[in-house]
Amino acid sequence: MACSTCHDPARAFTDGRPTSIGIHGGVGQRNAPTILNALYNKTQFWDGRARTLEEQAALPIVNPIEMGQPSMGAAVAGIAAIKQYRQAFQQVFGRAPNGPDLVRAIASYERTQVSFDAPFDHFIAGDQNAIDDSAKRGWDLFNTKARCNKCHALSEEQRDTTTFTDNKFHNIGIGIIRHNVVALARQAEQQINSGHAAAVDRAAVGTDLSALGRYLIIRKEADIAAFKTPDIRNIVVTGPYFHDGSQETLWDVVDHYNKGDGLKDPYLDKDIRPLALTEPEIDDLVAFLASLTSAQYGEQAAKELVRQREIARTSRPQRDTARAFGPKPPRPEPPAP
């Protein structure tokens, strides 16, 4: 297994799968996020269980479902057996291959993967013709009626034109109904020390405890099933979407938010509510999201957008117009401890 197995440069450093497949065909619980602009992340992974790219790089190597190495030492031994790597480590670090330098090298490469040159950036810089009128309307909707800026901006008062994330964690109503998260939370408390990084990593990738999201890391009830707000640049080519890869198209994503999904979820983020977006407004919002595609993925994104649009014309499993235009329903109270 290589990092690129799940973070393929040709797919904007994702793998195009709902959840990733590791060594011996093991299927994980999480969608592979892009590493583009990962150097700007305040935390790494969907649940923020690593603070640095170095910490992040170390965990998949020894995760039994991902790369499956028995230890970091075993991984280093494999690399040290290759002459070219021995020479490269000596040239760069002045010593033989070792664990800290191994993850330092991977993290250093990841920090070079910066991706901004999108039509939207030219528009913000003053080129009014860089994006079409539909995308311009979508940008306004993003910051107003569609309420995307509640999470995809550093603050609600100032429009974000950089990485489109608040660097926080939110329960957006994905997957929680399929799991008894209260029982899972108690199981996590009893079985997993939140300070044991490798144990938490194995639980997050390979067990139903994955559904707990940020709670698995910091054990605050308000963070049950909360996941990190992702950078949405190049989003057309980084699907399928959400932490579990459960949504195939951007129309599905917008439909999910439009109806305020997760109404029976007692831990649902307070900003999730019906949006009353019309079909033309949904199309405008998708047009804006497409304008965030960097130049190197432009051709790929154009083809993918056509594919998604064709699917959306016949299959919209998340669409619920009645609920989207209905009142905000009452929220159930979280169950007693």
Short mmCIF file of C-alpha atoms in Angstrom, two decimals:
data_model
loop_
_atom_site.label_atom_id
_atom_site.label_comp_id
_atom_site.label_asym_id
_atom_site.label_seq_id
_atom_site.Cartn_x
_atom_site.Cartn_y
_atom_site.Cartn_z
CA MET A 1 0.00 0.00 0.00
CA ALA A 2 1.15 3.53 -0.76
CA CYS A 3 -0.16 6.89 0.42
CA SER A 4 -1.27 7.42 -3.17
CA THR A 5 -3.48 4.33 -3.03
CA CYS A 6 -6.02 6.46 -1.18
CA HIS A 7 -4.65 9.90 -2.06
CA ASP A 8 -4.16 9.63 -5.82
CA PRO A 9 -2.63 12.79 -7.39
CA ALA A 10 -4.66 12.13 -10.55
CA ARG A 11 -7.87 12.36 -8.48
CA ALA A 12 -6.87 15.52 -6.61
CA PHE A 13 -5.34 13.28 -3.93
CA THR A 14 -8.50 11.29 -3.21
CA ASP A 15 -9.53 7.80 -4.35
CA GLY A 16 -13.07 8.29 -5.68
CA ARG A 17 -14.50 5.72 -3.25
CA PRO A 18 -17.08 6.27 -0.51
CA THR A 19 -14.62 4.83 2.03
CA SER A 20 -11.10 3.68 1.37
CA ILE A 21 -9.81 0.14 0.86
CA GLY A 22 -6.57 -0.82 2.54
CA ILE A 23 -4.26 -3.80 2.75
CA HIS A 24 -5.77 -7.24 2.02
CA GLY A 25 -8.99 -5.53 0.89
CA GLY A 26 -9.87 -4.13 4.30
CA VAL A 27 -12.60 -1.49 4.05
CA GLY A 28 -12.35 1.56 6.27
CA GLN A 29 -15.11 3.70 7.75
CA ARG A 30 -14.00 7.08 6.41
CA ASN A 31 -13.78 8.85 3.07
CA ALA A 32 -10.23 9.77 2.04
CA PRO A 33 -9.90 13.58 2.21
CA THR A 34 -7.66 15.42 -0.22
CA ILE A 35 -4.23 16.51 0.97
CA LEU A 36 -4.42 19.64 -1.20
CA ASN A 37 -3.91 22.65 1.10
CA ALA A 38 -3.57 20.30 4.09
CA LEU A 39 -0.80 22.50 5.46
CA TYR A 40 -3.51 25.04 6.35
CA ASN A 41 -5.50 22.53 8.43
CA LYS A 42 -5.56 23.26 12.16
CA THR A 43 -6.01 19.53 12.76
CA GLN A 44 -5.76 16.43 10.58
CA PHE A 45 -8.25 13.62 9.84
CA TRP A 46 -12.04 14.02 9.83
CA ASP A 47 -12.10 13.97 13.63
CA GLY A 48 -8.95 16.05 14.21
CA ARG A 49 -7.16 13.25 16.04
CA ALA A 50 -3.76 14.48 14.79
CA ARG A 51 -2.52 18.05 15.12
CA THR A 52 0.31 17.96 12.60
CA LEU A 53 0.94 16.37 9.23
CA GLU A 54 3.77 14.41 10.81
CA GLU A 55 1.40 12.90 13.38
CA GLN A 56 -1.11 12.18 10.63
CA ALA A 57 1.45 10.45 8.38
CA ALA A 58 2.50 8.03 11.11
CA LEU A 59 -0.89 6.51 11.91
CA PRO A 60 -1.96 4.90 8.58
CA ILE A 61 1.41 3.13 8.31
CA VAL A 62 0.65 0.93 11.35
CA ASN A 63 -3.14 0.84 11.06
CA PRO A 64 -4.12 -2.81 10.34
CA ILE A 65 -6.82 -1.81 7.85
CA GLU A 66 -4.75 0.80 6.00
CA MET A 67 -1.06 0.03 5.34
CA GLY A 68 -0.89 -2.78 7.89
CA GLN A 69 2.75 -2.54 8.95
CA PRO A 70 3.33 -4.35 12.26
CA SER A 71 5.29 -1.38 13.58
CA MET A 72 6.99 1.82 12.47
CA GLY A 73 10.27 -0.02 12.88
CA ALA A 74 9.17 -2.62 10.35
CA ALA A 75 8.25 0.12 7.87
CA VAL A 76 11.63 1.80 8.36
CA ALA A 77 13.41 -1.53 7.85
CA GLY A 78 11.62 -2.03 4.55
CA ILE A 79 12.61 1.42 3.36
CA ALA A 80 16.19 1.02 4.58
CA ALA A 81 16.52 -2.11 2.46
CA ILE A 82 16.25 0.04 -0.69
CA LYS A 83 19.56 1.61 -1.71
CA GLN A 84 18.03 4.73 -3.24
CA TYR A 85 16.15 5.51 -0.03
CA ARG A 86 19.21 4.97 2.12
CA GLN A 87 21.10 7.43 -0.07
CA ALA A 88 18.26 9.95 -0.07
CA PHE A 89 17.86 9.92 3.72
CA GLN A 90 21.59 10.34 4.15
CA GLN A 91 21.65 13.26 1.71
CA VAL A 92 18.65 15.08 3.21
CA PHE A 93 18.84 14.23 6.91
CA GLY A 94 22.48 13.14 7.30
CA ARG A 95 21.53 9.79 8.81
CA ALA A 96 20.00 6.42 8.03
CA PRO A 97 16.23 6.02 7.58
CA ASN A 98 14.28 6.29 10.85
CA GLY A 99 10.67 6.84 11.94
CA PRO A 100 10.72 10.59 12.69
CA ASP A 101 12.49 11.41 9.42
CA LEU A 102 10.15 9.11 7.48
CA VAL A 103 7.03 10.99 8.56
CA ARG A 104 8.88 14.31 8.25
CA ALA A 105 9.60 13.53 4.60
CA ILE A 106 5.97 12.62 3.86
CA ALA A 107 4.66 15.72 5.63
CA SER A 108 7.17 17.92 3.80
CA TYR A 109 5.87 16.64 0.47
CA GLU A 110 2.27 17.20 1.54
CA ARG A 111 3.04 20.81 2.38
CA THR A 112 4.04 21.42 -1.25
CA GLN A 113 0.56 20.51 -2.48
CA VAL A 114 -1.01 23.97 -2.55
CA SER A 115 -3.95 24.49 -4.88
CA PHE A 116 -5.61 27.89 -5.39
CA ASP A 117 -5.53 28.99 -9.04
CA ALA A 118 -9.26 28.63 -9.69
CA PRO A 119 -11.64 30.79 -11.76
CA PHE A 120 -13.11 32.03 -8.49
CA ASP A 121 -9.71 33.39 -7.44
CA HIS A 122 -9.47 35.40 -10.66
CA PHE A 123 -12.99 36.69 -10.02
CA ILE A 124 -12.11 37.80 -6.49
CA ALA A 125 -8.96 39.44 -7.87
CA GLY A 126 -11.12 41.63 -10.09
CA ASP A 127 -11.82 39.71 -13.32
CA GLN A 128 -15.60 39.90 -13.53
CA ASN A 129 -15.62 37.54 -16.51
CA ALA A 130 -13.73 34.75 -14.76
CA ILE A 131 -16.96 33.06 -13.60
CA ASP A 132 -20.45 33.17 -15.08
CA ASP A 133 -23.57 34.78 -13.63
CA SER A 134 -24.81 31.48 -12.19
CA ALA A 135 -21.61 31.05 -10.15
CA LYS A 136 -21.82 34.68 -8.99
CA ARG A 137 -25.37 34.10 -7.75
CA GLY A 138 -24.15 30.91 -6.09
CA TRP A 139 -21.42 32.85 -4.26
CA ASP A 140 -24.05 35.20 -2.86
CA LEU A 141 -26.29 32.28 -1.85
CA PHE A 142 -23.31 30.59 -0.21
CA ASN A 143 -22.99 33.55 2.15
CA THR A 144 -26.69 34.26 2.69
CA LYS A 145 -29.75 32.08 2.14
CA ALA A 146 -27.86 28.77 1.78
CA ARG A 147 -26.06 29.42 5.10
CA CYS A 148 -22.88 27.63 3.93
CA ASN A 149 -20.81 30.37 5.60
CA LYS A 150 -21.99 29.13 9.00
CA CYS A 151 -19.24 26.50 8.73
CA HIS A 152 -17.33 27.25 5.52
CA ALA A 153 -15.89 30.58 6.61
CA LEU A 154 -13.70 31.78 9.44
CA SER A 155 -16.50 34.10 10.53
CA GLU A 156 -20.06 34.81 9.47
CA GLU A 157 -19.34 38.52 9.22
CA GLN A 158 -16.55 38.33 6.65
CA ARG A 159 -16.65 36.31 3.45
CA ASP A 160 -13.87 33.72 3.28
CA THR A 161 -12.04 33.43 -0.05
CA THR A 162 -9.21 31.14 1.03
CA THR A 163 -9.83 27.65 2.43
CA PHE A 164 -13.58 27.92 3.17
CA THR A 165 -13.52 26.28 6.60
CA ASP A 166 -14.01 27.38 10.20
CA ASN A 167 -11.59 24.65 11.34
CA LYS A 168 -14.29 23.36 13.68
CA PHE A 169 -16.35 20.19 14.03
CA HIS A 170 -20.08 19.87 13.33
CA ASN A 171 -22.77 17.22 13.46
CA ILE A 172 -24.57 17.69 10.13
CA GLY A 173 -26.98 14.77 10.47
CA ILE A 174 -25.04 12.15 8.53
CA GLY A 175 -25.26 8.55 9.64
CA ILE A 176 -26.21 9.04 13.26
CA ILE A 177 -29.64 7.41 12.95
CA ARG A 178 -28.02 4.17 11.72
CA HIS A 179 -26.06 3.89 14.96
CA ASN A 180 -26.92 3.87 18.64
CA VAL A 181 -24.36 6.57 19.34
CA VAL A 182 -25.15 6.75 23.05
CA ALA A 183 -24.23 3.09 23.43
CA LEU A 184 -21.17 3.63 21.24
CA ALA A 185 -20.10 6.58 23.40
CA ARG A 186 -20.31 4.45 26.55
CA GLN A 187 -18.36 1.69 24.81
CA ALA A 188 -15.64 4.17 23.82
CA GLU A 189 -15.40 5.45 27.38
CA GLN A 190 -14.98 1.95 28.74
CA GLN A 191 -12.65 0.48 26.12
CA ILE A 192 -10.52 3.23 24.58
CA ASN A 193 -8.24 5.75 26.23
CA SER A 194 -8.66 8.94 24.22
CA GLY A 195 -4.97 9.66 24.80
CA HIS A 196 -3.86 6.46 23.09
CA ALA A 197 -3.44 7.62 19.50
CA ALA A 198 -3.03 4.22 17.87
CA ALA A 199 -6.10 2.75 19.63
CA VAL A 200 -8.25 5.73 18.70
CA ASP A 201 -6.99 5.53 15.12
CA ARG A 202 -7.92 1.86 14.84
CA ALA A 203 -11.38 2.53 16.28
CA ALA A 204 -11.97 5.49 13.96
CA VAL A 205 -10.93 3.64 10.81
CA GLY A 206 -12.11 0.11 11.44
CA THR A 207 -15.08 -0.01 13.84
CA ASP A 208 -18.56 1.41 14.33
CA LEU A 209 -17.05 3.79 16.89
CA SER A 210 -16.10 5.82 13.82
CA ALA A 211 -19.63 7.26 13.92
CA LEU A 212 -18.75 9.14 17.11
CA GLY A 213 -16.49 11.53 15.22
CA ARG A 214 -14.89 14.20 17.38
CA TYR A 215 -16.35 12.67 20.54
CA LEU A 216 -13.95 9.77 20.19
CA ILE A 217 -11.10 12.26 20.66
CA ILE A 218 -12.26 14.73 23.32
CA ARG A 219 -15.25 12.97 24.95
CA LYS A 220 -17.60 15.96 25.03
CA GLU A 221 -21.23 14.98 24.50
CA ALA A 222 -21.85 18.01 22.27
CA ASP A 223 -19.30 16.57 19.82
CA ILE A 224 -21.03 13.22 19.29
CA ALA A 225 -21.01 12.53 15.54
CA ALA A 226 -19.30 15.86 14.82
CA PHE A 227 -16.79 15.94 11.98
CA LYS A 228 -14.37 18.54 10.65
CA THR A 229 -15.50 21.16 8.17
CA PRO A 230 -13.49 20.34 5.03
CA ASP A 231 -11.82 22.71 2.60
CA ILE A 232 -14.17 22.70 -0.41
CA ARG A 233 -11.67 23.71 -3.08
CA ASN A 234 -11.65 21.25 -6.00
CA ILE A 235 -14.79 19.71 -4.56
CA VAL A 236 -16.10 18.65 -7.98
CA VAL A 237 -13.24 16.14 -8.31
CA THR A 238 -12.99 14.99 -4.69
CA GLY A 239 -16.29 13.15 -4.34
CA PRO A 240 -18.11 11.18 -3.12
CA TYR A 241 -18.91 13.50 -0.26
CA PHE A 242 -19.03 13.77 3.54
CA HIS A 243 -16.92 11.83 6.03
CA ASP A 244 -18.58 8.55 5.05
CA GLY A 245 -18.71 9.21 1.30
CA SER A 246 -22.47 8.70 1.41
CA GLN A 247 -23.42 11.34 -1.19
CA GLU A 248 -22.51 10.85 -4.85
CA THR A 249 -23.19 14.27 -6.33
CA LEU A 250 -23.05 17.91 -5.30
CA TRP A 251 -26.80 18.08 -5.88
CA ASP A 252 -27.18 15.35 -3.23
CA VAL A 253 -25.02 17.39 -0.86
CA VAL A 254 -27.10 20.54 -1.33
CA ASP A 255 -30.35 18.55 -1.07
CA HIS A 256 -29.16 17.17 2.26
CA TYR A 257 -28.69 20.67 3.65
CA ASN A 258 -31.75 22.10 1.89
CA LYS A 259 -34.12 19.85 3.80
CA GLY A 260 -32.23 20.27 7.07
CA ASP A 261 -31.56 16.55 7.33
CA GLY A 262 -30.99 14.82 10.63
CA LEU A 263 -34.10 16.19 12.32
CA LYS A 264 -34.28 13.23 14.71
CA ASP A 265 -30.65 13.68 15.72
CA PRO A 266 -30.50 15.21 19.22
CA TYR A 267 -26.87 16.26 18.66
CA LEU A 268 -27.49 17.99 15.32
CA ASP A 269 -25.67 21.28 14.85
CA LYS A 270 -27.87 24.24 15.74
CA ASP A 271 -27.35 25.85 12.31
CA ILE A 272 -28.86 22.92 10.36
CA ARG A 273 -32.38 23.82 9.27
CA PRO A 274 -34.58 23.80 6.13
CA LEU A 275 -33.24 26.33 3.61
CA ALA A 276 -36.03 26.68 1.02
CA LEU A 277 -33.61 26.76 -1.90
CA THR A 278 -35.29 26.53 -5.29
CA GLU A 279 -33.97 24.29 -8.07
CA PRO A 280 -32.36 27.23 -9.94
CA GLU A 281 -30.70 28.31 -6.69
CA ILE A 282 -29.34 24.81 -6.13
CA ASP A 283 -27.90 24.88 -9.66
CA ASP A 284 -26.31 28.27 -8.94
CA LEU A 285 -24.76 26.99 -5.73
CA VAL A 286 -23.25 24.02 -7.57
CA ALA A 287 -21.95 26.39 -10.26
CA PHE A 288 -20.15 28.39 -7.58
CA LEU A 289 -18.65 25.23 -6.08
CA ALA A 290 -17.40 24.24 -9.52
CA SER A 291 -15.68 27.62 -9.85
CA LEU A 292 -13.37 26.59 -6.99
CA THR A 293 -11.59 24.11 -9.25
CA SER A 294 -7.87 24.77 -9.68
CA ALA A 295 -6.49 24.99 -13.21
CA GLN A 296 -4.75 21.61 -13.19
CA TYR A 297 -8.07 19.84 -12.55
CA GLY A 298 -10.22 21.97 -14.87
CA GLU A 299 -10.71 19.43 -17.65
CA GLN A 300 -11.32 16.60 -15.20
CA ALA A 301 -13.84 18.71 -13.27
CA ALA A 302 -15.76 19.66 -16.40
CA LYS A 303 -16.29 15.99 -17.25
CA GLU A 304 -17.20 15.10 -13.68
CA LEU A 305 -19.72 17.93 -13.46
CA VAL A 306 -21.43 16.66 -16.60
CA ARG A 307 -21.55 13.18 -15.08
CA GLN A 308 -23.02 14.43 -11.82
CA ARG A 309 -25.55 16.64 -13.58
CA GLU A 310 -26.79 13.67 -15.63
CA ILE A 311 -27.23 11.62 -12.46
CA ALA A 312 -29.03 14.50 -10.73
CA ARG A 313 -31.56 14.73 -13.56
CA THR A 314 -32.86 11.26 -12.81
CA SER A 315 -31.75 10.42 -9.27
CA ARG A 316 -32.07 12.81 -6.35
CA PRO A 317 -32.40 10.54 -3.29
CA GLN A 318 -31.90 13.38 -0.81
CA ARG A 319 -34.41 15.79 -2.33
CA ASP A 320 -37.41 16.58 -0.16
CA THR A 321 -38.99 19.79 -1.38
CA ALA A 322 -41.83 19.78 1.15
CA ARG A 323 -39.43 19.61 4.05
CA ALA A 324 -37.04 22.14 2.48
CA PHE A 325 -39.82 24.72 2.40
CA GLY A 326 -41.33 23.77 5.74
CA PRO A 327 -40.79 25.33 9.16
CA LYS A 328 -37.83 24.48 11.33
CA PRO A 329 -38.99 21.49 13.39
CA PRO A 330 -38.36 21.06 17.13
CA ARG A 331 -35.24 19.17 18.14
CA PRO A 332 -35.36 16.13 20.42
CA GLU A 333 -33.46 16.39 23.68
CA PRO A 334 -30.29 14.31 24.04
CA PRO A 335 -30.92 11.10 26.01
CA ALA A 336 -30.06 11.08 29.68
CA PRO A 337 -26.57 9.79 30.51
#
